[in-house]
Coordinates of N, CA and C in Angstrom, one line a residue:
Chain A
G1052 N -5.0 -31.6 -103.8 CA -5.3 -30.8 -103.1 C -6.4 -30.4 -103.7
Q1053 N -6.6 -29.1 -102.7 CA -8.0 -28.5 -102.7 C -7.7 -26.9 -103.5
S1054 N -8.8 -26.8 -104.0 CA -8.4 -25.3 -104.9 C -10.4 -25.1 -105.3
L1055 N -10.5 -23.8 -104.9 CA -11.4 -22.8 -104.6 C -11.3 -21.7 -105.6
E1056 N -12.1 -21.2 -106.4 CA -12.0 -19.8 -107.5 C -13.1 -19.6 -107.3
Q1057 N -13.0 -18.3 -106.8 CA -14.1 -17.2 -106.5 C -13.4 -15.8 -107.7
P1058 N -14.7 -15.0 -107.4 CA -14.4 -13.3 -108.4 C -13.5 -12.4 -107.2
S1059 N -12.4 -11.5 -107.4 CA -11.4 -11.4 -106.5 C -12.5 -10.1 -106.1
E1060 N -12.8 -9.6 -107.0 CA -14.1 -8.0 -106.4 C -15.6 -7.6 -107.4
V1061 N -16.1 -7.3 -106.5 CA -17.3 -6.7 -107.0 C -17.5 -5.6 -106.5
T1062 N -18.5 -4.5 -107.2 CA -19.0 -3.6 -106.8 C -20.0 -3.4 -107.5
A1063 N -21.3 -2.9 -106.2 CA -22.5 -2.3 -106.6 C -23.1 -1.5 -105.8
V1064 N -24.4 -1.0 -106.3 CA -25.1 0.2 -104.9 C -25.6 -0.7 -104.5
E1065 N -26.3 0.5 -103.6 CA -27.1 -0.2 -102.1 C -28.6 -0.3 -102.7
G1066 N -28.9 -1.1 -102.1 CA -30.2 -2.0 -102.6 C -30.2 -3.3 -103.9
A1067 N -28.8 -3.4 -104.3 CA -28.8 -3.9 -105.8 C -29.0 -5.5 -104.8
I1068 N -28.9 -6.0 -106.1 CA -27.8 -7.6 -105.9 C -27.0 -8.4 -106.4
V1069 N -26.5 -8.8 -105.2 CA -24.8 -9.2 -106.0 C -24.8 -10.6 -105.6
Q1070 N -24.0 -11.6 -106.9 CA -23.9 -13.2 -106.9 C -22.6 -13.2 -106.9
I1071 N -21.8 -14.3 -106.0 CA -20.9 -14.6 -106.0 C -20.4 -15.9 -106.1
N1072 N -20.0 -16.2 -107.1 CA -19.8 -17.4 -107.7 C -18.6 -18.0 -107.2
C1073 N -18.4 -19.7 -106.8 CA -17.4 -20.4 -106.1 C -17.2 -21.7 -106.8
T1074 N -16.6 -22.3 -107.4 CA -16.2 -23.1 -107.9 C -14.8 -24.6 -107.1
Y1075 N -14.9 -25.3 -107.1 CA -14.2 -25.7 -106.6 C -13.5 -27.0 -107.0
Q1076 N -12.6 -27.5 -106.6 CA -11.9 -29.1 -106.5 C -11.9 -29.3 -105.5
T1077 N -12.2 -30.6 -104.7 CA -11.9 -31.4 -103.4 C -12.3 -32.6 -103.2
S1078 N -11.6 -33.0 -102.6 CA -11.6 -34.8 -102.3 C -12.4 -34.8 -101.1
G1079 N -13.0 -35.6 -100.7 CA -13.7 -35.9 -99.6 C -14.3 -34.5 -99.0
F1080 N -15.1 -33.6 -100.0 CA -16.2 -33.1 -100.1 C -17.7 -33.4 -98.8
Y1081 N -17.7 -32.8 -98.3 CA -18.9 -32.4 -97.6 C -19.7 -31.7 -97.6
G1082 N -19.2 -30.4 -97.8 CA -20.2 -29.2 -97.7 C -19.5 -27.8 -98.4
L1083 N -20.2 -26.6 -98.8 CA -19.6 -25.7 -98.7 C -20.1 -24.5 -97.9
S1084 N -19.2 -23.5 -97.0 CA -19.4 -22.6 -96.8 C -19.3 -20.7 -97.0
W1085 N -19.9 -20.5 -96.0 CA -19.6 -19.3 -96.6 C -19.0 -18.1 -95.2
Y1086 N -17.7 -17.4 -95.4 CA -18.2 -16.8 -94.2 C -17.3 -15.2 -94.5
Q1087 N -18.2 -14.3 -93.9 CA -17.3 -13.2 -94.7 C -16.9 -12.3 -93.3
Q1088 N -15.8 -11.7 -93.6 CA -14.3 -10.9 -93.1 C -15.2 -9.0 -93.5
H1089 N -14.9 -8.8 -92.5 CA -14.8 -7.3 -92.4 C -13.5 -6.7 -92.2
D1090 N -12.9 -5.4 -93.1 CA -11.8 -5.5 -93.2 C -11.1 -5.1 -91.6
G1091 N -10.3 -5.7 -91.3 CA -9.5 -5.9 -89.7 C -10.0 -6.7 -89.1
G1092 N -11.2 -7.2 -88.8 CA -12.1 -8.3 -88.6 C -12.0 -9.7 -88.8
A1093 N -12.2 -10.5 -88.0 CA -12.2 -12.3 -87.8 C -13.7 -12.2 -88.7
P1094 N -12.9 -13.9 -89.5 CA -14.0 -14.2 -90.5 C -15.3 -14.2 -89.7
T1095 N -16.7 -14.2 -89.8 CA -17.6 -14.9 -89.6 C -18.8 -15.7 -90.2
F1096 N -18.9 -16.4 -89.7 CA -19.8 -17.5 -90.5 C -21.5 -17.3 -91.2
L1097 N -21.7 -17.5 -92.2 CA -22.8 -17.3 -92.4 C -23.8 -18.1 -92.8
S1098 N -23.1 -19.3 -94.2 CA -24.0 -20.0 -94.4 C -23.1 -21.3 -94.9
Y1099 N -23.5 -22.5 -94.6 CA -23.4 -23.9 -95.0 C -24.4 -24.3 -96.0
N1100 N -24.1 -25.2 -96.6 CA -24.8 -26.2 -97.6 C -24.2 -27.3 -97.7
A1101 N -24.8 -28.5 -96.8 CA -24.1 -29.9 -97.6 C -25.0 -30.4 -98.4
L1102 N -26.4 -30.1 -99.0 CA -27.5 -30.7 -100.1 C -27.1 -30.0 -100.9
D1103 N -27.8 -30.2 -102.0 CA -27.5 -29.3 -103.5 C -28.8 -28.6 -103.1
G1104 N -28.8 -27.2 -103.5 CA -30.4 -26.3 -103.4 C -29.6 -25.1 -102.8
L1105 N -31.5 -24.3 -102.3 CA -30.6 -23.0 -102.3 C -31.1 -23.3 -100.3
E1106 N -30.2 -22.3 -99.8 CA -30.8 -22.3 -98.2 C -31.0 -20.5 -98.4
E1107 N -32.1 -20.2 -97.3 CA -31.6 -18.4 -97.1 C -31.8 -18.2 -96.0
T1108 N -31.6 -17.2 -95.5 CA -31.0 -16.7 -94.3 C -31.6 -15.2 -94.6
G1109 N -32.4 -14.4 -94.2 CA -32.4 -13.3 -94.1 C -32.4 -12.9 -95.5
R1110 N -31.3 -11.7 -95.4 CA -30.9 -11.0 -97.5 C -30.0 -12.1 -97.5
F1111 N -29.1 -12.6 -97.0 CA -28.1 -13.5 -97.9 C -28.7 -14.9 -98.4
S1112 N -28.2 -15.4 -99.5 CA -28.6 -17.1 -99.9 C -27.8 -17.4 -100.1
S1113 N -27.6 -19.0 -100.3 CA -26.3 -19.9 -101.0 C -27.1 -20.8 -101.6
F1114 N -26.2 -21.6 -102.2 CA -26.6 -22.1 -103.0 C -25.8 -23.0 -103.5
L1115 N -25.7 -24.6 -103.9 CA -25.2 -25.7 -104.1 C -25.5 -26.9 -105.1
S1116 N -24.2 -27.0 -105.7 CA -24.7 -27.5 -107.0 C -23.6 -28.8 -107.3
R1117 N -23.5 -29.9 -106.1 CA -22.9 -30.9 -105.8 C -21.8 -31.4 -107.4
S1118 N -23.5 -31.7 -108.1 CA -23.0 -32.3 -109.7 C -21.8 -31.3 -110.1
D1119 N -22.4 -29.9 -110.3 CA -20.9 -29.4 -110.8 C -19.9 -28.8 -109.8
S1120 N -19.9 -29.0 -108.7 CA -18.9 -28.8 -108.0 C -19.1 -27.0 -108.2
Y1121 N -19.9 -26.1 -107.7 CA -20.3 -25.0 -108.1 C -21.4 -24.7 -106.8
G1122 N -21.2 -23.3 -106.2 CA -21.8 -22.6 -105.4 C -21.7 -21.1 -105.5
Y1123 N -23.3 -20.1 -104.9 CA -22.7 -19.3 -105.2 C -23.7 -18.7 -103.7
L1124 N -23.1 -17.5 -103.5 CA -23.9 -16.6 -102.5 C -24.6 -15.2 -102.9
L1125 N -25.6 -15.2 -102.3 CA -26.0 -13.7 -102.9 C -26.6 -13.3 -102.0
L1126 N -26.5 -11.9 -102.1 CA -26.6 -10.9 -101.1 C -27.7 -9.2 -102.2
Q1127 N -28.6 -10.0 -101.1 CA -29.7 -9.3 -101.7 C -30.2 -7.8 -100.8
E1128 N -30.4 -6.8 -101.2 CA -30.9 -5.8 -100.9 C -29.9 -5.1 -100.1
L1129 N -28.1 -4.6 -100.7 CA -27.1 -4.6 -100.5 C -27.3 -3.1 -99.4
Q1130 N -26.9 -3.1 -98.6 CA -26.7 -2.0 -97.6 C -24.9 -2.1 -97.3
M1131 N -24.7 -1.0 -97.3 CA -23.0 -0.4 -97.2 C -22.5 -1.1 -95.9
K1132 N -23.0 -1.5 -94.7 CA -22.4 -2.6 -93.8 C -22.0 -3.9 -94.8
D1133 N -22.3 -4.0 -95.6 CA -22.5 -5.5 -96.4 C -20.8 -5.2 -96.8
S1134 N -20.3 -4.2 -97.2 CA -19.4 -3.7 -98.1 C -18.2 -4.7 -97.3
A1135 N -17.3 -5.8 -97.4 CA -16.3 -6.7 -96.6 C -16.0 -7.9 -97.6
S1136 N -15.0 -8.9 -97.1 CA -14.8 -9.8 -98.2 C -15.6 -10.9 -97.7
Y1137 N -15.8 -11.4 -98.9 CA -16.9 -12.9 -98.5 C -16.0 -14.2 -98.9
F1138 N -15.7 -15.4 -98.2 CA -15.0 -16.6 -98.8 C -15.9 -17.4 -98.9
C1139 N -15.6 -18.3 -100.0 CA -16.2 -19.8 -99.7 C -15.3 -20.6 -99.1
A1140 N -15.9 -21.9 -98.8 CA -14.6 -22.6 -97.9 C -15.6 -24.4 -97.9
A1141 N -14.7 -24.8 -98.5 CA -15.2 -26.2 -98.9 C -14.8 -26.9 -97.5
L1142 N -15.6 -28.2 -96.2 CA -15.6 -28.8 -95.8 C -15.2 -30.2 -96.3
N1143 N -13.8 -30.7 -95.7 CA -13.7 -31.7 -96.3 C -12.7 -31.9 -95.4
D1144 N -12.8 -34.0 -95.0 CA -12.1 -34.3 -94.6 C -12.0 -33.6 -92.8
Y1145 N -13.0 -32.8 -92.2 CA -13.0 -32.4 -91.1 C -12.4 -31.3 -90.9
K1146 N -11.7 -30.2 -91.9 CA -11.5 -29.3 -92.1 C -11.7 -28.1 -93.5
L1147 N -11.3 -27.1 -93.1 CA -12.6 -26.0 -94.3 C -10.5 -25.2 -94.9
S1148 N -11.2 -25.5 -96.2 CA -10.5 -24.6 -97.3 C -10.7 -23.6 -97.8
F1149 N -9.7 -22.5 -97.2 CA -11.1 -21.1 -98.0 C -10.6 -20.7 -99.4
G1150 N -10.9 -19.9 -100.1 CA -11.1 -19.7 -101.3 C -10.7 -18.2 -101.2
A1151 N -9.7 -17.5 -102.8 CA -8.9 -15.9 -101.7 C -10.2 -15.0 -101.3
G1152 N -11.2 -15.3 -101.5 CA -12.0 -14.1 -101.0 C -12.6 -13.5 -102.1
T1153 N -14.2 -12.2 -102.0 CA -14.2 -11.4 -102.5 C -14.6 -10.2 -102.4
T1154 N -13.9 -9.6 -102.0 CA -14.3 -8.2 -101.8 C -15.4 -7.5 -102.4
V1155 N -16.3 -7.5 -101.5 CA -17.7 -6.4 -102.0 C -17.6 -4.8 -101.6
T1156 N -17.7 -4.3 -102.8 CA -17.7 -3.0 -102.1 C -19.4 -2.3 -102.6
V1157 N -20.1 -1.9 -101.3 CA -20.7 -1.6 -101.9 C -21.3 0.1 -101.8
R1158 N -21.6 1.0 -103.0 CA -22.1 2.0 -103.1 C -23.1 3.1 -102.7
A1159 N -23.4 4.0 -102.3 CA -24.3 4.9 -102.2 C -24.6 4.9 -103.5
Chain B
D958 N -22.1 -14.4 -74.1 CA -21.6 -15.9 -73.9 C -20.2 -15.6 -74.6
A959 N -18.8 -15.9 -74.1 CA -17.2 -15.3 -74.4 C -17.2 -16.0 -76.1
G960 N -16.5 -15.4 -76.7 CA -16.0 -15.8 -77.9 C -15.0 -16.7 -77.5
V961 N -14.4 -16.5 -78.7 CA -13.1 -17.2 -78.7 C -11.8 -15.8 -78.6
I962 N -11.3 -16.6 -77.6 CA -10.2 -15.1 -77.0 C -8.7 -15.6 -77.5
Q963 N -8.0 -14.3 -78.0 CA -6.7 -15.0 -78.4 C -6.1 -13.5 -77.5
S964 N -4.7 -13.8 -77.3 CA -4.0 -12.8 -77.0 C -2.5 -13.0 -77.7
P965 N -1.0 -12.1 -77.5 CA -2.0 -10.7 -78.0 C -2.7 -10.4 -78.6
R966 N -3.2 -9.5 -79.2 CA -4.1 -8.8 -80.3 C -2.6 -8.3 -80.9
H967 N -1.9 -7.9 -80.7 CA -0.6 -7.4 -81.8 C 1.0 -7.3 -81.0
E968 N 1.3 -7.9 -82.0 CA 2.7 -8.8 -81.6 C 3.5 -7.9 -82.3
V969 N 4.5 -7.2 -82.0 CA 6.2 -6.7 -82.7 C 7.4 -7.5 -82.1
T970 N 7.9 -8.2 -82.9 CA 9.1 -8.7 -82.8 C 10.1 -8.5 -83.2
E971 N 11.6 -9.1 -83.2 CA 12.7 -8.5 -84.0 C 12.9 -10.2 -84.9
M972 N 14.0 -10.4 -85.8 CA 13.9 -11.4 -86.1 C 14.7 -12.4 -85.5
G973 N 14.6 -14.0 -85.1 CA 15.1 -14.8 -84.9 C 14.8 -14.7 -83.1
Q974 N 13.3 -14.1 -83.1 CA 12.9 -13.9 -81.2 C 12.7 -15.0 -81.4
E975 N 11.6 -15.9 -80.3 CA 10.5 -16.5 -79.9 C 9.4 -15.8 -79.9
V976 N 7.8 -16.3 -80.6 CA 6.8 -15.5 -80.5 C 5.8 -16.9 -79.7
T977 N 5.3 -16.2 -79.0 CA 3.9 -17.3 -78.2 C 2.6 -16.4 -78.5
L978 N 2.0 -17.3 -79.4 CA 0.0 -17.0 -79.2 C -0.5 -17.8 -78.8
R979 N -1.8 -17.4 -78.2 CA -2.1 -17.9 -77.3 C -3.9 -18.1 -78.0
C980 N -4.4 -18.9 -77.2 CA -5.7 -19.5 -77.8 C -6.9 -20.1 -76.3
K981 N -8.0 -19.3 -76.5 CA -9.1 -20.1 -74.8 C -10.4 -20.1 -76.2
P982 N -10.4 -21.6 -76.5 CA -12.0 -21.6 -77.7 C -13.0 -21.6 -76.4
I983 N -13.9 -21.6 -76.7 CA -15.2 -21.7 -76.5 C -15.5 -22.7 -75.8
S984 N -16.1 -22.3 -74.3 CA -15.9 -23.5 -73.6 C -17.2 -24.6 -74.4
G985 N -16.7 -25.8 -74.1 CA -17.9 -26.5 -74.3 C -17.4 -27.0 -75.9
H986 N -16.5 -26.3 -76.4 CA -16.2 -27.0 -78.0 C -14.8 -27.5 -77.9
N987 N -15.4 -28.7 -78.8 CA -14.4 -29.5 -79.0 C -12.5 -30.0 -79.5
S988 N -12.8 -29.2 -80.9 CA -12.2 -28.3 -81.6 C -11.7 -27.7 -82.0
L989 N -10.6 -27.3 -82.2 CA -10.0 -25.7 -82.4 C -8.9 -25.7 -83.3
F990 N -8.6 -25.0 -84.0 CA -8.5 -24.9 -85.4 C -7.1 -23.4 -85.4
W991 N -5.9 -23.7 -85.6 CA -5.1 -22.4 -85.8 C -4.6 -22.4 -87.7
Y992 N -5.2 -21.4 -87.8 CA -5.1 -20.2 -89.3 C -4.1 -19.2 -89.2
R993 N -3.4 -19.1 -90.6 CA -2.8 -17.3 -90.9 C -3.3 -17.0 -92.0
Q994 N -3.5 -15.5 -91.8 CA -3.8 -15.1 -93.0 C -2.7 -13.6 -93.6
T995 N -2.4 -13.9 -95.0 CA -2.0 -12.6 -95.8 C -2.3 -12.6 -96.8
M996 N -2.6 -11.7 -97.3 CA -2.4 -11.4 -98.9 C -2.1 -12.1 -99.7
M997 N -0.9 -12.0 -99.6 CA -0.6 -13.7 -100.6 C -0.6 -14.9 -100.7
R998 N -1.2 -15.0 -99.4 CA -1.4 -16.7 -99.0 C -2.9 -17.0 -99.0
G999 N -3.8 -15.8 -98.2 CA -5.2 -15.9 -97.8 C -4.7 -16.7 -96.7
L1000 N -6.1 -16.8 -96.5 CA -6.7 -18.5 -95.1 C -6.0 -19.2 -95.3
E1001 N -5.2 -19.8 -94.3 CA -4.1 -21.2 -94.6 C -4.4 -21.7 -92.8
L1002 N -4.9 -22.8 -93.0 CA -4.9 -23.7 -91.9 C -3.9 -24.0 -91.3
L1003 N -3.1 -24.0 -90.8 CA -1.8 -24.7 -90.1 C -2.1 -25.5 -89.5
I1004 N -2.8 -25.8 -87.9 CA -3.0 -27.5 -87.9 C -4.3 -26.8 -86.8
Y1005 N -4.7 -28.4 -86.5 CA -5.9 -28.5 -86.2 C -6.6 -29.3 -84.9
F1006 N -7.1 -29.6 -83.7 CA -7.4 -30.2 -82.2 C -8.0 -31.2 -82.5
N1007 N -8.7 -32.2 -82.0 CA -9.4 -32.3 -81.4 C -9.6 -33.2 -80.5
N1008 N -10.4 -32.9 -78.7 CA -10.6 -33.3 -78.4 C -9.0 -33.1 -77.8
N1009 N -8.6 -32.0 -77.6 CA -7.1 -31.6 -77.1 C -5.4 -32.2 -77.5
V1010 N -6.2 -33.3 -78.9 CA -4.8 -34.2 -79.7 C -4.8 -33.4 -81.2
P1011 N -3.2 -33.0 -81.4 CA -3.4 -33.0 -83.0 C -4.1 -33.7 -83.9
I1012 N -5.0 -33.3 -84.5 CA -5.3 -34.1 -85.6 C -4.2 -34.3 -87.3
D1013 N -3.9 -32.7 -87.5 CA -3.6 -32.7 -89.1 C -2.5 -31.6 -89.1
D1014 N -1.5 -32.0 -88.8 CA -0.7 -30.9 -88.6 C 0.2 -30.5 -89.8
S1015 N -0.4 -31.1 -91.1 CA -0.3 -31.2 -92.1 C 0.2 -29.6 -93.2
G1016 N -0.3 -28.2 -92.6 CA -0.3 -27.2 -92.9 C 1.1 -26.1 -92.2
M1017 N 1.5 -26.8 -91.4 CA 2.7 -26.2 -91.0 C 3.7 -25.7 -91.3
P1018 N 4.2 -24.6 -92.0 CA 4.7 -24.5 -92.4 C 6.5 -24.6 -92.4
E1019 N 6.9 -25.1 -91.3 CA 8.0 -25.6 -91.2 C 8.0 -25.9 -89.6
D1020 N 9.2 -26.7 -89.6 CA 10.1 -26.7 -87.5 C 9.6 -26.1 -86.8
R1021 N 9.8 -24.5 -87.5 CA 10.0 -23.5 -86.2 C 8.8 -23.4 -85.6
F1022 N 7.4 -23.5 -86.5 CA 5.9 -23.7 -85.7 C 6.0 -25.1 -85.3
S1023 N 5.3 -25.0 -83.8 CA 4.7 -25.9 -83.3 C 3.7 -25.0 -82.2
A1024 N 2.3 -26.5 -82.1 CA 1.1 -25.5 -81.1 C 1.1 -27.1 -80.6
K1025 N 0.7 -26.3 -79.1 CA -0.1 -27.2 -78.2 C -1.4 -26.9 -78.1
M1026 N -1.8 -28.2 -76.9 CA -2.9 -27.6 -76.5 C -3.2 -29.1 -75.1
P1027 N -2.8 -28.4 -74.2 CA -2.5 -28.8 -72.7 C -3.7 -28.8 -72.3
N1028 N -4.8 -28.5 -72.4 CA -6.3 -28.7 -72.1 C -7.2 -28.4 -73.0
A1029 N -8.6 -28.1 -72.3 CA -9.4 -28.3 -73.2 C -10.1 -26.6 -73.4
S1030 N -9.3 -25.8 -72.5 CA -9.6 -24.1 -72.6 C -8.2 -23.5 -73.2
F1031 N -7.2 -24.4 -73.2 CA -6.1 -23.6 -73.9 C -5.1 -23.8 -75.0
S1032 N -4.6 -23.4 -75.9 CA -4.0 -23.3 -76.4 C -2.8 -22.3 -77.3
T1033 N -1.5 -23.0 -77.2 CA -0.4 -22.1 -77.7 C 0.2 -22.4 -79.6
L1034 N 0.1 -21.5 -79.8 CA 1.0 -21.3 -81.2 C 2.3 -20.7 -81.1
K1035 N 3.4 -21.7 -81.6 CA 5.0 -21.1 -80.6 C 6.2 -21.3 -82.1
I1036 N 6.2 -19.8 -82.7 CA 7.4 -19.7 -83.3 C 8.9 -19.0 -82.6
Q1037 N 9.8 -20.3 -83.5 CA 10.8 -20.3 -82.8 C 12.1 -20.9 -83.6
P1038 N 12.7 -19.6 -84.4 CA 12.8 -19.0 -84.0 C 11.9 -17.6 -85.6
S1039 N 11.8 -16.9 -84.7 CA 10.4 -16.1 -85.9 C 11.4 -15.2 -87.3
E1040 N 11.2 -15.2 -88.4 CA 11.6 -14.4 -89.5 C 10.6 -13.7 -89.7
P1041 N 10.7 -12.1 -90.5 CA 10.0 -11.2 -90.8 C 8.8 -12.4 -92.1
R1042 N 8.8 -13.2 -92.8 CA 8.2 -13.6 -94.0 C 6.9 -14.8 -92.6
D1043 N 6.8 -14.6 -91.2 CA 6.2 -15.1 -90.7 C 5.2 -14.0 -90.1
S1044 N 5.1 -12.8 -90.6 CA 4.1 -11.8 -90.4 C 3.2 -12.0 -91.0
A1045 N 1.9 -11.7 -90.5 CA 1.1 -12.3 -90.9 C -0.7 -11.5 -89.3
V1046 N -1.4 -12.1 -89.7 CA -2.6 -12.0 -88.8 C -2.8 -13.8 -88.7
Y1047 N -2.7 -14.5 -87.5 CA -2.7 -15.5 -86.7 C -4.4 -15.6 -86.3
F1048 N -5.4 -16.4 -86.6 CA -6.5 -16.9 -86.4 C -6.7 -17.7 -85.5
C1049 N -7.1 -18.1 -84.5 CA -7.9 -19.2 -84.0 C -9.3 -19.3 -84.2
A1050 N -9.2 -20.8 -84.3 CA -11.4 -20.3 -84.3 C -11.2 -22.0 -83.4
S1051 N -12.7 -22.2 -83.0 CA -13.4 -23.2 -82.3 C -14.6 -23.8 -83.4
S1052 N -14.6 -25.1 -83.1 CA -16.1 -25.5 -83.1 C -16.0 -26.4 -82.1
P1053 N -17.6 -27.1 -82.2 CA -18.2 -28.1 -81.3 C -18.0 -29.8 -81.7
G1054 N -17.1 -29.8 -82.8 CA -16.6 -30.8 -83.1 C -16.5 -31.1 -84.4
L1055 N -15.8 -32.6 -84.9 CA -15.2 -31.9 -86.1 C -16.4 -32.3 -87.5
G1056 N -16.1 -32.2 -88.2 CA -17.4 -32.0 -89.5 C -18.2 -31.1 -88.9
T1057 N -18.7 -30.4 -87.9 CA -19.4 -29.1 -87.5 C -19.2 -27.8 -88.7
D1058 N -20.2 -27.5 -89.5 CA -20.3 -26.8 -90.4 C -20.3 -25.4 -89.9
T1059 N -19.9 -25.2 -88.6 CA -19.7 -23.6 -88.0 C -18.0 -23.3 -87.3
Q1060 N -16.9 -22.6 -87.7 CA -16.2 -22.7 -87.1 C -16.3 -21.1 -86.6
Y1061 N -16.0 -20.9 -85.1 CA -16.2 -19.5 -84.6 C -14.9 -18.4 -84.5
F1062 N -14.7 -17.8 -85.0 CA -13.1 -17.3 -84.8 C -12.3 -16.1 -83.8
G1063 N -11.7 -16.6 -83.2 CA -11.0 -15.8 -82.7 C -10.8 -14.2 -83.0
P1064 N -10.5 -12.9 -83.2 CA -10.2 -11.4 -83.2 C -8.7 -11.5 -83.9
G1065 N -8.1 -12.8 -83.5 CA -7.2 -12.6 -84.2 C -5.7 -12.6 -83.6
T1066 N -4.4 -12.3 -84.0 CA -2.8 -11.7 -83.8 C -2.4 -11.0 -84.7
R1067 N -2.5 -9.8 -85.1 CA -1.1 -9.7 -85.9 C 0.1 -9.0 -85.6
L1068 N 0.8 -10.2 -86.1 CA 2.2 -10.2 -86.0 C 3.3 -10.0 -86.7
T1069 N 4.3 -9.0 -86.6 CA 5.2 -8.1 -87.2 C 6.1 -8.8 -86.7
V1070 N 7.0 -9.4 -87.9 CA 8.4 -9.6 -87.2 C 9.1 -8.4 -88.4
L1071 N 10.6 -8.4 -87.6 CA 11.3 -7.3 -87.7 C 12.3 -7.7 -88.5

């Protein structure tokens, strides 16, 4: 089966940096995605890593180490609007398996 | 460009009733996914289609659940009969093709079964 582990919640102040770790156990692994979901909203795509290394998209970066079955999402220069749930998702056999999500709360 | 469209946005029904959820994927997308989200179980994949053909329905919880995709622009998820434990938010998502890294989610249908 598929298994992804990520912290349940993180709290930080505006302007800070937050790292959300994700470890996975999955067969047929293609890559690791990250999705953001605001309360009451739909998941929206943030990033995808198929290869080892760091992918940067504005204030958000994502990292993957296939040999360690590990990835992380880095949120920089936190803003209040970044308060949301963040999900790592493993792409395997053409489908996504989601972690339980990390609730990020940004405080002024 | 319209995103994934789902209807209804909210549905309240009584146990035993039939429920039909609808989804219109993004035009040109060949793959469609149905998910269910609850606090207890998180975001679960129920079934997905490619080119209107069901590929994997291993996530469908019971025979009470069925899904169809009669054409490239429409899919339904039906629950018959519904039970209180089916209460959840049901999301439809589409992607350009299988294995594509990005899935585009619709706004979801919040289902409450009394």
